[in-house]
Every structure is written in structure tokens, then in C-alpha cells.
Amino acid sequence: VQLQAFGGGLVQAGGSLRLSCAASGGPFGRYHMGWFRQAPGKEREFVAFISRSSTSTVYGPSVKGRFTISRDNTKNTVYLQMSSLQADDTAVYYCAADDPAVTGTEVYDYWGQGTQVTVSS
């Protein structure tokens, strides 16, 4: 399974950006999907989660109310709509897939390569 995140870039504070993550090589509709981010010198942070059927979404406290996760299983893609961006949102954003058919110690089984989001204040 390969995950490719894209859509990052430079945006001014208060602006919006939409990230996409395209999956290939596996049954995308079976996966729960998540977005994470990591800023320089900081630990990886959970951003958002969406269940495989889109019936459940969860957000990290720092993005709740500003970010929206969605998915299109016909396009094997998960999205992260980011609004009211702040300088603290600057990070590399990663998408990840949780395959319920895979057992192991990690929740997420597959990770994308990340896309840089930079918010200028």
C-alpha cells in the first residue's frame, strides 16, 4: 500500500489549504485513515481521523473547529481541509492508514511521505 500526500505549501495566517492523500495498492475502503503532523523539534501530533465509511471523525484539540477530514472511497483519497490557519500549524503533514485486517502493535499500518505546510504570520 502506498500513500501519497500532496497539497501543502505556503499560506498566510488566516488562510486555507486542502491536503489530499491518494492511496494505491490496497483496498482503500477497508482502511480507517488519519492525518498527523510534525513540526521541527516537536513530537508527531494527531490531527484527525476518519473511519472507513466516514461515519466517525475525530479531531485533535488544536485543530477542532478549523480542520475538516473527509474521504472519497471512489477516488481512494482522503482530504484535510484546513481553515483559519495559524503559524502553529506549520509542520509536515502525514496521512496514515489503519487496516483492520493487519494485527500488530501499531495502530496505523501504512504512512505517506508527508507534505510541508508553512503558515506565515
C-alpha positions as CSV (number, residue, x, y, z in Angstrom):
1,V,0.0,0.0,0.0
2,Q,1.3,3.4,-0.9
3,L,0.1,6.7,0.4
4,Q,1.0,10.0,-1.3
5,A,0.1,13.2,0.4
6,F,0.1,16.4,-1.5
7,G,-1.4,19.9,-1.5
8,G,1.0,21.5,1.0
9,G,2.5,24.9,0.5
10,L,3.0,28.4,1.9
11,V,-0.1,30.3,3.1
12,Q,-0.7,33.4,5.1
13,A,-2.2,33.2,8.6
14,G,-5.9,33.1,8.4
15,G,-5.9,31.4,5.1
16,S,-7.0,28.0,4.0
17,L,-5.4,24.9,2.3
18,R,-6.6,21.5,1.4
19,L,-4.4,18.5,1.6
20,S,-5.1,15.3,-0.3
21,C,-3.7,11.8,0.3
22,A,-4.1,9.3,-2.5
23,A,-3.8,5.6,-1.8
24,S,-2.9,2.8,-4.1
25,G,-2.1,-0.9,-3.9
26,G,-4.8,-1.9,-1.4
27,P,-8.5,-1.9,-0.6
28,F,-8.8,1.8,0.4
29,G,-12.4,1.3,1.5
30,R,-11.2,-1.1,4.2
31,Y,-8.9,1.4,5.9
32,H,-9.5,3.9,8.6
33,M,-7.5,7.0,7.8
34,G,-5.7,9.6,9.8
35,W,-3.7,12.8,9.5
36,F,-0.8,13.6,11.6
37,R,1.7,16.4,11.7
38,Q,5.2,17.0,13.0
39,A,6.8,20.4,13.4
40,P,10.6,20.8,13.8
41,G,11.8,19.8,17.2
42,K,8.4,18.6,18.2
43,E,6.8,15.2,18.5
44,R,4.3,13.9,16.0
45,E,0.8,15.1,16.7
46,F,-2.5,13.6,15.9
47,V,-4.6,15.8,13.7
48,A,-7.7,14.0,12.5
49,F,-9.3,10.6,12.0
50,I,-12.0,9.3,9.7
51,S,-13.5,5.8,9.8
52,R,-13.6,3.7,6.6
53,S,-17.2,4.5,6.0
54,S,-17.0,8.2,7.0
55,T,-19.4,7.6,9.9
56,S,-16.9,8.7,12.5
57,T,-14.5,11.6,12.7
58,V,-12.2,12.7,15.5
59,Y,-10.0,15.8,15.7
60,G,-7.1,16.8,17.8
61,P,-7.9,19.6,20.2
62,S,-5.6,22.2,18.5
63,V,-7.4,21.8,15.1
64,K,-11.0,21.1,16.1
65,G,-13.4,23.5,14.6
66,R,-10.8,24.7,12.0
67,F,-9.9,21.5,10.1
68,T,-12.3,19.0,8.4
69,I,-11.3,15.5,7.3
70,S,-13.2,13.7,4.6
71,R,-12.7,10.9,2.1
72,D,-13.9,9.7,-1.3
73,N,-13.6,6.0,-1.5
74,T,-14.4,6.0,-5.2
75,K,-11.2,8.0,-5.7
76,N,-9.1,6.3,-3.0
77,T,-8.4,9.6,-1.4
78,V,-8.7,11.3,2.0
79,Y,-8.7,15.0,2.4
80,L,-7.9,17.5,5.1
81,Q,-9.5,20.9,4.7
82,M,-7.6,23.4,6.8
83,S,-9.1,26.8,7.6
84,S,-8.1,29.8,9.8
85,L,-4.5,28.6,9.6
86,Q,-2.1,29.8,12.2
87,A,1.7,29.9,12.5
88,D,1.5,27.0,14.9
89,D,0.0,24.8,12.1
90,T,3.3,24.9,10.3
91,A,4.5,21.3,10.0
92,V,5.0,18.3,7.8
93,Y,1.6,16.7,7.4
94,Y,1.4,12.9,7.0
95,C,-1.5,10.6,6.2
96,A,-1.8,7.2,7.6
97,A,-3.9,4.1,7.1
98,D,-5.2,1.7,9.7
99,D,-6.0,-1.7,8.2
100,P,-8.3,-3.7,10.5
101,A,-7.1,-6.9,8.8
102,V,-3.5,-6.3,10.0
103,T,-2.7,-7.2,13.5
104,G,0.3,-5.6,15.3
105,T,1.4,-3.2,17.9
106,E,0.9,-0.1,15.8
107,V,-2.5,1.4,15.2
108,Y,-1.6,2.7,11.8
109,D,0.0,0.3,9.3
110,Y,0.9,2.5,6.4
111,W,2.3,6.0,6.2
112,G,2.7,8.6,3.4
113,Q,5.8,10.6,2.8
114,G,4.4,13.9,4.1
115,T,3.7,17.3,2.7
116,Q,5.0,20.6,4.1
117,V,2.6,23.2,5.2
118,T,4.1,26.6,6.1
119,V,1.9,29.4,7.6
120,S,3.4,32.8,7.5
121,S,2.3,35.3,10.2
